Tab-separated table of C-alpha atoms in Angstrom:
chain	number	residue	atom	x	y	z
A	142	MET	CA	1.829	168.542	-211.092
A	143	THR	CA	0.311	172.110	-210.655
A	144	ALA	CA	-0.059	173.454	-207.032
A	145	ALA	CA	-3.781	173.294	-207.687
A	146	ALA	CA	-3.800	169.286	-208.115
A	147	THR	CA	-1.239	168.974	-205.080
A	148	GLU	CA	-3.874	171.056	-202.787
A	149	CYS	CA	-6.591	169.159	-204.194
A	150	SER	CA	-5.032	165.753	-203.627
A	151	THR	CA	-3.901	166.331	-200.015
A	152	ALA	CA	-7.380	167.608	-199.229
A	153	LYS	CA	-8.907	164.292	-200.952
A	154	ASN	CA	-6.344	162.732	-198.707
A	155	ALA	CA	-7.215	164.157	-195.446
A	156	PHE	CA	-10.854	163.635	-196.098
A	157	SER	CA	-10.103	159.673	-197.134
A	158	LEU	CA	-8.258	159.812	-193.444
A	159	ALA	CA	-11.442	161.456	-192.091
A	160	ILE	CA	-13.684	159.197	-193.216
A	161	ALA	CA	-11.457	156.118	-191.886
A	162	ALA	CA	-11.670	157.761	-188.502
A	163	TYR	CA	-15.031	157.747	-188.695
A	164	ALA	CA	-15.334	154.138	-189.520
A	165	ILE	CA	-12.864	153.039	-186.793
A	166	ALA	CA	-15.183	155.085	-184.421
A	167	TRP	CA	-18.753	153.635	-185.938
A	168	ILE	CA	-16.745	150.094	-185.216
A	169	VAL	CA	-16.067	150.698	-181.391
A	170	VAL	CA	-19.673	152.269	-181.249
A	171	PHE	CA	-20.911	149.003	-182.479
A	172	VAL	CA	-18.552	147.219	-179.949
A	173	PHE	CA	-19.780	148.979	-177.285
A	174	LEU	CA	-23.294	149.042	-177.607
A	175	TYR	CA	-22.949	145.020	-178.458
A	176	ARG	CA	-21.119	144.012	-175.239
A	177	VAL	CA	-23.580	146.702	-172.965
A	178	PHE	CA	-27.139	146.172	-174.588
A	179	GLY	CA	-26.431	143.304	-176.836
A	180	ILE	CA	-28.184	143.156	-180.101
A	181	ASP	CA	-31.809	144.025	-180.637
A	182	THR	CA	-34.090	145.841	-182.792
A	183	ALA	CA	-32.811	149.411	-181.091
A	184	SER	CA	-29.257	149.003	-181.406
A	185	ILE	CA	-29.205	147.841	-185.080
A	186	ILE	CA	-31.262	150.803	-185.963
A	187	LEU	CA	-28.963	153.006	-183.915
A	188	LEU	CA	-26.232	151.379	-185.960
A	189	LEU	CA	-27.489	152.016	-189.351
A	190	ILE	CA	-28.310	155.563	-188.390
A	191	ILE	CA	-24.413	155.888	-187.365
A	192	ALA	CA	-23.325	154.452	-190.075
A	193	PHE	CA	-25.274	156.911	-192.911
A	194	PRO	CA	-22.917	160.001	-192.737
A	195	LEU	CA	-20.346	157.313	-193.716
A	196	PHE	CA	-22.310	156.328	-196.680
A	197	VAL	CA	-22.765	159.607	-197.602
A	198	ALA	CA	-19.147	160.620	-197.241
A	199	LEU	CA	-17.813	157.469	-199.340
A	200	ARG	CA	-20.429	158.935	-202.235
A	201	MET	CA	-18.776	161.915	-201.639
A	202	GLN	CA	-15.034	160.729	-202.089
A	203	HIS	CA	-16.184	159.227	-205.507
A	204	ARG	CA	-17.307	162.327	-206.605
A	205	TRP	CA	-14.356	164.550	-204.887
A	206	LEU	CA	-13.940	166.724	-208.269
A	207	ARG	CA	-17.490	167.618	-208.685
A	208	LEU	CA	-17.730	168.910	-204.950
A	209	ARG	CA	-18.860	172.207	-203.534
A	210	ILE	CA	-18.424	173.873	-200.249
A	211	ARG	CA	-22.312	173.347	-199.628
A	212	ASP	CA	-21.805	169.554	-199.791
A	213	PHE	CA	-19.244	169.738	-196.941
A	214	ALA	CA	-21.561	171.957	-195.108
A	215	PHE	CA	-24.381	169.424	-195.636
A	216	LEU	CA	-22.119	166.513	-194.415
A	217	SER	CA	-21.222	168.502	-191.758
A	218	VAL	CA	-24.703	169.221	-190.421
A	219	LEU	CA	-25.939	165.551	-191.099
A	220	LEU	CA	-22.875	164.344	-189.043
A	221	VAL	CA	-23.694	166.849	-186.100
A	222	ILE	CA	-27.229	165.630	-186.142
A	223	ILE	CA	-26.594	162.104	-186.211
A	224	VAL	CA	-24.219	161.928	-183.763
A	225	SER	CA	-25.653	164.052	-181.319
A	226	GLY	CA	-29.086	162.144	-182.041
A	227	SER	CA	-27.414	158.763	-181.590
A	228	GLY	CA	-25.908	159.988	-178.364
A	229	GLY	CA	-29.057	160.996	-177.011
A	230	ALA	CA	-30.673	157.711	-177.783
A	231	ILE	CA	-27.495	155.797	-176.123
A	232	TRP	CA	-28.273	158.147	-173.172
A	233	ARG	CA	-31.858	157.511	-172.698
A	234	LEU	CA	-31.208	153.636	-173.244
A	235	TYR	CA	-29.189	153.933	-170.186
A	236	SER	CA	-31.688	156.250	-168.183
A	237	ASP	CA	-34.115	153.407	-169.262
A	238	GLY	CA	-31.956	150.407	-167.629
A	239	ILE	CA	-31.974	148.608	-170.805
A	240	HIS	CA	-28.063	147.584	-169.918
A	241	ASN	CA	-29.379	146.157	-166.666
A	242	GLN	CA	-32.234	144.305	-168.565
A	243	HIS	CA	-29.140	142.797	-170.691
A	244	VAL	CA	-27.279	141.589	-168.007
A	245	ALA	CA	-30.385	140.078	-166.419
A	246	ASP	CA	-30.775	138.185	-169.790
A	247	ILE	CA	-27.090	136.887	-169.643
A	248	ARG	CA	-27.512	135.713	-165.914
A	249	PHE	CA	-30.507	133.770	-166.869
A	250	GLY	CA	-29.157	132.306	-169.733
A	251	LYS	CA	-26.370	131.195	-167.409
A	252	LEU	CA	-29.096	129.686	-164.835
A	253	ALA	CA	-30.523	127.613	-167.845
A	254	ASN	CA	-27.131	126.323	-168.865
A	255	ALA	CA	-26.132	125.198	-165.217
A	256	ALA	CA	-29.402	123.583	-164.872
A	257	HIS	CA	-28.960	122.185	-168.314
A	258	SER	CA	-26.011	120.364	-167.554
A	259	ASN	CA	-27.698	118.531	-164.676
A	260	MET	CA	-29.987	115.689	-166.163
A	261	ALA	CA	-32.340	116.101	-163.399
A	262	PHE	CA	-33.752	119.266	-164.866
A	263	ARG	CA	-33.728	117.876	-168.594
A	264	ASN	CA	-37.614	118.304	-168.243
A	265	VAL	CA	-37.430	121.962	-167.737
A	266	ASP	CA	-37.825	124.689	-169.825
A	267	PHE	CA	-35.917	128.185	-169.283
A	268	SER	CA	-37.340	130.800	-171.306
A	269	ILE	CA	-37.756	134.604	-171.819
A	270	THR	CA	-40.781	136.048	-173.194
A	271	ARG	CA	-40.728	138.388	-176.121
A	272	PHE	CA	-41.403	141.412	-173.571
A	273	LYS	CA	-38.270	141.569	-171.694
A	274	GLY	CA	-38.590	141.280	-167.956
A	275	ARG	CA	-40.469	138.326	-167.900
A	276	TYR	CA	-38.444	135.054	-167.154
A	277	ILE	CA	-40.242	131.617	-167.286
A	278	ILE	CA	-38.827	128.398	-165.741
A	279	GLN	CA	-41.704	125.855	-165.747
A	280	GLY	CA	-41.428	122.119	-166.015
A	281	GLU	CA	-41.108	119.409	-163.615
A	282	VAL	CA	-38.384	117.114	-162.001
A	283	ALA	CA	-38.376	113.753	-160.518
A	284	SER	CA	-37.981	114.363	-156.554
A	285	GLN	CA	-38.770	117.018	-153.830
A	286	SER	CA	-34.901	116.856	-153.344
A	287	ASP	CA	-34.330	117.927	-156.974
A	288	LEU	CA	-37.005	120.891	-156.929
A	289	GLU	CA	-34.775	122.133	-153.505
A	290	HIS	CA	-31.576	121.902	-155.717
A	291	LEU	CA	-33.383	123.737	-158.627
A	292	GLU	CA	-34.663	126.523	-156.293
A	293	ALA	CA	-30.995	126.489	-154.880
A	294	LEU	CA	-29.704	127.110	-158.477
A	295	CYS	CA	-32.042	129.836	-159.122
A	296	ASP	CA	-31.523	131.473	-155.550
A	297	LYS	CA	-27.681	131.540	-156.924
A	298	TYR	CA	-28.317	133.084	-160.207
A	299	GLY	CA	-30.803	135.817	-158.662
A	300	PHE	CA	-34.288	134.083	-160.113
A	301	SER	CA	-35.585	132.347	-156.662
A	302	PHE	CA	-39.014	133.480	-157.467
A	303	TYR	CA	-39.370	131.913	-161.019
A	304	ALA	CA	-39.147	128.163	-159.817
A	305	LYS	CA	-42.537	128.075	-158.341
A	306	ASP	CA	-43.998	126.518	-161.684
A	307	VAL	CA	-41.879	123.607	-161.414
A	308	LEU	CA	-43.732	120.393	-160.228
A	309	VAL	CA	-42.459	117.077	-158.886
A	310	SER	CA	-43.311	114.554	-161.181
A	311	SER	CA	-46.430	112.049	-159.643
A	312	SER	CA	-43.905	109.027	-160.748
A	313	ASP	CA	-42.330	109.804	-157.362
A	314	ASN	CA	-42.241	107.350	-154.738
A	315	ASN	CA	-43.899	108.934	-152.345
A	316	GLY	CA	-46.597	110.203	-154.660
A	317	SER	CA	-46.744	113.796	-154.059
A	318	LYS	CA	-46.960	116.193	-156.633
């Protein structure tokens, strides 16, 4: 094996190691975005954009012997643009408070699960509109005490004013609605 072939093999191994490091970093970013923002359209698109340099690098690795310096320059520029743009997008998501909306959605889901574990609330529907930030609790309960219990449960999870659309059914003993 000649010195040039050894140098080429070493460079290819270093490039493969860099690809593996970027892939691991991409997985870490994916887990971070999933835990903080949840999976929605913006984070999926952002993850695909971050993965683009990885796909380009894998393609370059298969054409290793025909690569030129300009190919590496292209990959470097692409990587800098993508990483800085993605970092700016993540910063913007934080400044817009999307991570707080995700936390509120999780809290609302816990409220719905807690309410559905009680048979008194089987006719109460918990939903989130397509446009985040609008939570809907509607339906009917059998008695005024069930309604008070639901309101207390909503207070516990921070959604106190959303239970106003829940009615007491007319089959209640005192006939109130």
